[in-house]
PDB file of C-alpha atoms in Angstrom:
ATOM      1  CA  MET A   1     139.104 144.550  90.549  1.00 44.00           C
ATOM      2  CA  ARG A   2     137.130 143.139  93.713  1.00 46.00           C
ATOM      3  CA  ARG A   3     133.788 144.190  91.992  1.00 47.00           C
ATOM      4  CA  PHE A   4     134.300 141.541  89.303  1.00 42.00           C
ATOM      5  CA  ALA A   5     135.287 138.799  91.699  1.00 43.00           C
ATOM      6  CA  PRO A   6     131.542 137.544  92.443  1.00 40.00           C
ATOM      7  CA  MET A   7     130.827 137.639  88.647  1.00 38.00           C
ATOM      8  CA  PHE A   8     134.022 135.609  88.001  1.00 36.00           C
ATOM      9  CA  LEU A   9     133.325 133.201  90.736  1.00 34.00           C
ATOM     10  CA  CYS A  10     129.601 132.721  89.578  1.00 35.00           C
ATOM     11  CA  ALA A  11     130.913 132.192  85.903  1.00 35.00           C
ATOM     12  CA  VAL A  12     133.354 129.469  87.275  1.00 33.00           C
ATOM     13  CA  LEU A  13     130.762 127.763  89.195  1.00 32.00           C
ATOM     14  CA  LEU A  14     128.218 127.620  86.386  1.00 33.00           C
ATOM     15  CA  ALA A  15     130.916 126.310  83.985  1.00 34.00           C
ATOM     16  CA  GLY A  16     131.341 123.290  86.399  1.00 34.00           C
ATOM     17  CA  CYS A  17     127.444 122.583  86.543  1.00 32.00           C
ATOM     18  CA  SER A  18     125.645 120.124  84.251  1.00 29.00           C
ATOM     19  CA  VAL A  19     122.177 120.176  83.701  1.00 28.00           C
ATOM     20  CA  SER A  20     120.452 116.796  84.073  1.00 28.00           C
ATOM     21  CA  GLY A  21     119.219 115.704  80.667  1.00 28.00           C
ATOM     22  CA  GLY A  22     121.518 117.921  78.946  1.00 28.00           C
ATOM     23  CA  GLY A  23     123.595 117.061  76.045  1.00 31.00           C
ATOM     24  CA  ASN A  24     122.213 114.795  73.227  1.00 34.00           C
ATOM     25  CA  THR A  25     118.489 115.031  73.336  1.00 37.00           C
ATOM     26  CA  THR A  26     117.681 112.393  70.796  1.00 47.00           C
ATOM     27  CA  LYS A  27     116.989 108.884  71.891  1.00 63.00           C
ATOM     28  CA  ASP A  28     118.233 107.716  68.496  1.00 69.00           C
ATOM     29  CA  THR A  29     121.643 105.781  69.199  1.00 78.00           C
ATOM     30  CA  SER A  30     121.056 103.052  66.520  1.00 79.00           C
ATOM     31  CA  GLU A  31     123.230 102.491  63.364  1.00 86.00           C
ATOM     32  CA  SER A  32     119.938 101.826  61.620  1.00 87.00           C
ATOM     33  CA  LEU A  33     118.132 104.551  59.856  1.00 91.00           C
ATOM     34  CA  VAL A  34     114.456 103.981  59.589  1.00 94.00           C
ATOM     35  CA  THR A  35     112.281 106.330  57.473  1.00 95.00           C
ATOM     36  CA  VAL A  36     108.589 106.599  56.989  1.00 98.00           C
ATOM     37  CA  THR A  37     108.132 106.454  53.164  1.00 97.00           C
ATOM     38  CA  SER A  38     104.344 107.005  53.005  1.00 97.00           C
ATOM     39  CA  VAL A  39     101.541 107.701  55.306  1.00 98.00           C
ATOM     40  CA  THR A  40      98.071 107.117  53.597  1.00 98.00           C
ATOM     41  CA  ALA A  41      94.381 106.739  54.375  1.00 97.00           C
ATOM     42  CA  THR A  42      93.864 103.022  54.822  1.00 96.00           C
ATOM     43  CA  GLY A  43      93.102 101.320  51.575  1.00 93.00           C
ATOM     44  CA  THR A  44      93.876 104.281  49.603  1.00 94.00           C
ATOM     45  CA  THR A  45      96.830 106.194  48.199  1.00 94.00           C
ATOM     46  CA  GLN A  46      95.284 109.439  49.532  1.00 95.00           C
ATOM     47  CA  SER A  47      97.536 111.663  51.700  1.00 94.00           C
ATOM     48  CA  ILE A  48      94.522 113.111  53.487  1.00 97.00           C
ATOM     49  CA  VAL A  49      92.258 111.485  55.902  1.00 98.00           C
ATOM     50  CA  THR A  50      88.642 112.570  56.131  1.00 97.00           C
ATOM     51  CA  SER A  51      87.427 111.858  59.686  1.00 97.00           C
ATOM     52  CA  ASP A  52      83.662 111.827  60.115  1.00 97.00           C
ATOM     53  CA  VAL A  53      83.248 112.701  63.664  1.00 97.00           C
ATOM     54  CA  SER A  54      79.567 111.642  63.645  1.00 96.00           C
ATOM     55  CA  THR A  55      80.583 107.940  63.499  1.00 93.00           C
ATOM     56  CA  GLY A  56      81.776 105.886  66.385  1.00 89.00           C
ATOM     57  CA  THR A  57      84.608 104.313  64.510  1.00 97.00           C
ATOM     58  CA  SER A  58      88.285 104.872  64.490  1.00 98.00           C
ATOM     59  CA  ASP A  59      90.041 106.247  61.632  1.00 98.00           C
ATOM     60  CA  LEU A  60      93.042 104.346  60.455  1.00 98.00           C
ATOM     61  CA  VAL A  61      96.177 104.979  58.158  1.00 98.00           C
ATOM     62  CA  ASP A  62      98.686 102.717  56.454  1.00 98.00           C
ATOM     63  CA  VAL A  63     102.219 103.496  57.056  1.00 98.00           C
ATOM     64  CA  LYS A  64     105.289 102.207  54.932  1.00 98.00           C
ATOM     65  CA  PHE A  65     108.722 102.030  56.475  1.00 98.00           C
ATOM     66  CA  GLN A  66     112.314 101.750  55.125  1.00 96.00           C
ATOM     67  CA  ASN A  67     115.400 100.470  56.973  1.00 94.00           C
ATOM     68  CA  GLN A  68     119.014 101.497  55.909  1.00 91.00           C
ATOM     69  CA  THR A  69     122.249 101.824  57.645  1.00 84.00           C
ATOM     70  CA  LYS A  70     123.373 105.265  58.675  1.00 85.00           C
ATOM     71  CA  SER A  71     126.863 104.706  57.412  1.00 73.00           C
ATOM     72  CA  ALA A  72     127.702 103.977  53.706  1.00 70.00           C
ATOM     73  CA  SER A  73     130.802 102.065  54.801  1.00 64.00           C
ATOM     74  CA  ILE A  74     128.580  99.393  56.180  1.00 67.00           C
ATOM     75  CA  THR A  75     128.374  97.099  53.245  1.00 65.00           C
ATOM     76  CA  ASN A  76     127.158  93.859  54.872  1.00 67.00           C
ATOM     77  CA  PRO A  77     124.678  94.811  57.702  1.00 70.00           C
ATOM     78  CA  SER A  78     124.178  91.995  60.282  1.00 79.00           C
ATOM     79  CA  PRO A  79     120.608  90.672  61.470  1.00 85.00           C
ATOM     80  CA  PHE A  80     121.187  93.195  64.441  1.00 87.00           C
ATOM     81  CA  PHE A  81     120.382  95.992  62.014  1.00 89.00           C
ATOM     82  CA  GLY A  82     116.806  94.672  62.009  1.00 93.00           C
ATOM     83  CA  VAL A  83     114.438  97.111  63.835  1.00 96.00           C
ATOM     84  CA  THR A  84     111.240  96.614  65.837  1.00 97.00           C
ATOM     85  CA  LEU A  85     108.975  99.457  66.204  1.00 98.00           C
ATOM     86  CA  THR A  86     106.874  99.148  69.616  1.00 98.00           C
ATOM     87  CA  ARG A  87     104.968 102.486  70.005  1.00 98.00           C
ATOM     88  CA  TYR A  88     103.731 105.633  68.259  1.00 98.00           C
ATOM     89  CA  ARG A  89     102.524 108.984  69.094  1.00 98.00           C
ATOM     90  CA  VAL A  90     100.108 111.310  66.934  1.00 98.00           C
ATOM     91  CA  THR A  91      99.990 114.876  67.831  1.00 98.00           C
ATOM     92  CA  PHE A  92      97.879 117.359  65.919  1.00 98.00           C
ATOM     93  CA  ARG A  93      98.409 121.087  64.912  1.00 98.00           C
ATOM     94  CA  ARG A  94      96.132 123.484  63.199  1.00 97.00           C
ATOM     95  CA  GLY A  95      97.374 126.199  60.944  1.00 95.00           C
ATOM     96  CA  ASP A  96      95.041 128.758  62.449  1.00 96.00           C
ATOM     97  CA  GLY A  97      96.068 127.908  66.052  1.00 96.00           C
ATOM     98  CA  GLY A  98      92.600 126.381  66.922  1.00 97.00           C
ATOM     99  CA  PRO A  99      91.848 123.555  69.457  1.00 98.00           C
ATOM    100  CA  VAL A 100      92.897 119.978  68.319  1.00 98.00           C
ATOM    101  CA  PRO A 101      92.330 116.577  69.689  1.00 98.00           C
ATOM    102  CA  ALA A 102      94.552 115.300  72.320  1.00 97.00           C
ATOM    103  CA  PRO A 103      97.599 113.316  71.371  1.00 98.00           C
ATOM    104  CA  VAL A 104      97.135 109.517  70.603  1.00 97.00           C
ATOM    105  CA  ASP A 105      99.444 107.104  71.956  1.00 98.00           C
ATOM    106  CA  GLY A 106      99.444 103.366  70.702  1.00 98.00           C
ATOM    107  CA  ALA A 107     101.378 100.174  70.814  1.00 98.00           C
ATOM    108  CA  MET A 108     102.544  98.295  67.945  1.00 98.00           C
ATOM    109  CA  SER A 109     104.917  95.468  67.061  1.00 97.00           C
ATOM    110  CA  VAL A 110     106.243  95.909  63.437  1.00 98.00           C
ATOM    111  CA  PHE A 111     109.645  94.306  62.656  1.00 97.00           C
ATOM    112  CA  ILE A 112     111.669  95.963  59.659  1.00 97.00           C
ATOM    113  CA  PRO A 113     114.216  93.720  58.356  1.00 96.00           C
ATOM    114  CA  PRO A 114     117.861  94.874  57.981  1.00 93.00           C
ATOM    115  CA  PRO A 115     119.131  95.972  54.565  1.00 90.00           C
ATOM    116  CA  SER A 116     120.260  93.394  52.460  1.00 87.00           C
ATOM    117  CA  THR A 117     123.312  93.218  50.017  1.00 81.00           C
ATOM    118  CA  THR A 118     123.964  91.401  46.763  1.00 82.00           C
ATOM    119  CA  THR A 119     127.089  91.331  44.699  1.00 81.00           C
ATOM    120  CA  THR A 120     126.893  90.864  40.971  1.00 87.00           C
ATOM    121  CA  GLY A 121     130.055  91.154  38.717  1.00 88.00           C
ATOM    122  CA  GLY A 122     131.910  92.813  41.455  1.00 82.00           C
ATOM    123  CA  THR A 123     129.306  95.433  42.199  1.00 84.00           C
ATOM    124  CA  THR A 124     127.689  95.353  45.578  1.00 77.00           C
ATOM    125  CA  THR A 125     124.041  96.549  45.919  1.00 80.00           C
ATOM    126  CA  THR A 126     122.282  97.324  49.158  1.00 81.00           C
ATOM    127  CA  THR A 127     118.415  97.068  49.233  1.00 89.00           C
ATOM    128  CA  ALA A 128     116.720  98.739  52.288  1.00 91.00           C
ATOM    129  CA  GLY A 129     114.413  96.518  54.377  1.00 94.00           C
ATOM    130  CA  THR A 130     110.780  97.325  54.246  1.00 97.00           C
ATOM    131  CA  ALA A 131     107.662  96.759  56.402  1.00 98.00           C
ATOM    132  CA  SER A 132     104.134  98.289  56.663  1.00 98.00           C
ATOM    133  CA  ALA A 133     101.598  98.759  59.373  1.00 98.00           C
ATOM    134  CA  THR A 134      98.172 100.083  59.935  1.00 98.00           C
ATOM    135  CA  ILE A 135      97.675 102.256  62.783  1.00 98.00           C
ATOM    136  CA  VAL A 136      94.821 104.293  64.651  1.00 98.00           C
ATOM    137  CA  ILE A 137      95.043 107.938  63.848  1.00 98.00           C
ATOM    138  CA  VAL A 138      91.937 109.153  65.314  1.00 98.00           C
ATOM    139  CA  PRO A 139      90.414 106.795  67.951  1.00 98.00           C
ATOM    140  CA  ALA A 140      86.561 106.614  68.158  1.00 97.00           C
ATOM    141  CA  ASN A 141      86.669 107.966  71.770  1.00 97.00           C
ATOM    142  CA  ALA A 142      88.159 111.266  70.468  1.00 97.00           C
ATOM    143  CA  LYS A 143      85.044 112.030  68.456  1.00 97.00           C
ATOM    144  CA  GLY A 144      83.118 112.227  71.558  1.00 96.00           C
ATOM    145  CA  VAL A 145      85.210 114.980  73.298  1.00 96.00           C
ATOM    146  CA  SER A 146      85.955 118.551  72.517  1.00 97.00           C
ATOM    147  CA  PRO A 147      86.787 119.965  70.111  1.00 97.00           C
ATOM    148  CA  LEU A 148      85.409 117.200  67.806  1.00 97.00           C
ATOM    149  CA  ILE A 149      81.996 116.880  69.513  1.00 97.00           C
ATOM    150  CA  ASP A 150      81.627 120.639  69.271  1.00 96.00           C
ATOM    151  CA  LEU A 151      81.521 120.518  65.445  1.00 96.00           C
ATOM    152  CA  GLU A 152      78.074 121.259  64.153  1.00 96.00           C
ATOM    153  CA  GLY A 153      76.494 119.749  61.075  1.00 95.00           C
ATOM    154  CA  GLY A 154      78.253 121.077  57.995  1.00 96.00           C
ATOM    155  CA  GLN A 155      81.380 122.282  59.971  1.00 96.00           C
ATOM    156  CA  SER A 156      84.908 121.020  59.543  1.00 97.00           C
ATOM    157  CA  PHE A 157      88.578 121.938  60.119  1.00 98.00           C
ATOM    158  CA  SER A 158      91.985 120.410  59.048  1.00 98.00           C
ATOM    159  CA  ALA A 159      95.060 119.701  61.271  1.00 98.00           C
ATOM    160  CA  ASN A 160      98.497 118.352  60.277  1.00 98.00           C
ATOM    161  CA  ALA A 161      99.099 115.059  62.152  1.00 98.00           C
ATOM    162  CA  THR A 162     102.654 114.219  63.045  1.00 98.00           C
ATOM    163  CA  ILE A 163     103.406 110.647  63.887  1.00 98.00           C
ATOM    164  CA  THR A 164     106.451 109.700  65.875  1.00 98.00           C
ATOM    165  CA  PHE A 165     107.602 105.829  65.921  1.00 98.00           C
ATOM    166  CA  ASP A 166     109.964 104.536  68.688  1.00 97.00           C
ATOM    167  CA  GLY A 167     111.566 101.295  68.734  1.00 97.00           C
ATOM    168  CA  GLN A 168     115.012  99.545  68.905  1.00 96.00           C
ATOM    169  CA  ASP A 169     117.459  97.592  66.684  1.00 93.00           C
ATOM    170  CA  GLY A 170     118.549  94.033  67.279  1.00 92.00           C
ATOM    171  CA  LEU A 171     121.091  95.239  69.863  1.00 91.00           C
ATOM    172  CA  GLY A 172     118.580  97.202  71.978  1.00 94.00           C
ATOM    173  CA  ARG A 173     119.609 100.652  70.923  1.00 92.00           C
ATOM    174  CA  GLU A 174     116.739 103.151  70.619  1.00 95.00           C
ATOM    175  CA  LEU A 175     115.639 104.906  67.473  1.00 95.00           C
ATOM    176  CA  SER A 176     112.759 106.933  66.258  1.00 96.00           C
ATOM    177  CA  ALA A 177     111.181 107.947  62.903  1.00 97.00           C
ATOM    178  CA  THR A 178     108.550 110.487  62.038  1.00 97.00           C
ATOM    179  CA  GLY A 179     105.811 110.779  59.523  1.00 97.00           C
ATOM    180  CA  GLY A 180     102.717 112.920  58.885  1.00 97.00           C
ATOM    181  CA  ILE A 181      99.444 113.460  57.062  1.00 98.00           C
ATOM    182  CA  THR A 182      96.634 115.846  56.865  1.00 98.00           C
ATOM    183  CA  VAL A 183      93.441 115.013  58.622  1.00 98.00           C
ATOM    184  CA  ILE A 184      90.152 116.820  57.970  1.00 98.00           C
ATOM    185  CA  PHE A 185      87.704 116.497  60.771  1.00 98.00           C
ATOM    186  CA  ARG A 186      84.100 117.115  59.677  1.00 97.00           C
ATOM    187  CA  ARG A 187      80.502 116.551  60.620  1.00 97.00           C
ATOM    188  CA  PRO A 188      78.235 116.091  57.756  1.00 95.00           C
TER     189      PRO A 188
END
């Protein structure tokens, strides 16, 4: 029986420990639910961005957001359900595992109003708050470094861009939303 005492003691000690940062790993503590309803190349309805890496200009996308309550039992959301998005991060991933541009971090200030409710003939209808923004998805300076500068004339590759938006509601509770788009990097 003594052989098992060290293992038992170790199990008891580990059960009493907690890992810093453990538990809930999401920052989303808000009762507002923000979703990205579309990401398109700026000025188009295309869900693909073609990035000409030979230019010295940034590539932009238009993003549309929707704000709803997480709980259907909230029938009259207060102004505190309004959300302000303050930053975003773009990460790229290639299907073939090849090199991609570095992540892009950006600041923004977009207010998405709270959902609104109307009652007609005893029926209450909730309409999501909406907003839109234009953000940089491929900054001009990314075109001057590897792997984009390494593309030779006529070469291209595609990558999936995941965009994570962070912000807070009117009570300062954090939230995030994610969208995505395909980017084709090419050198004509």
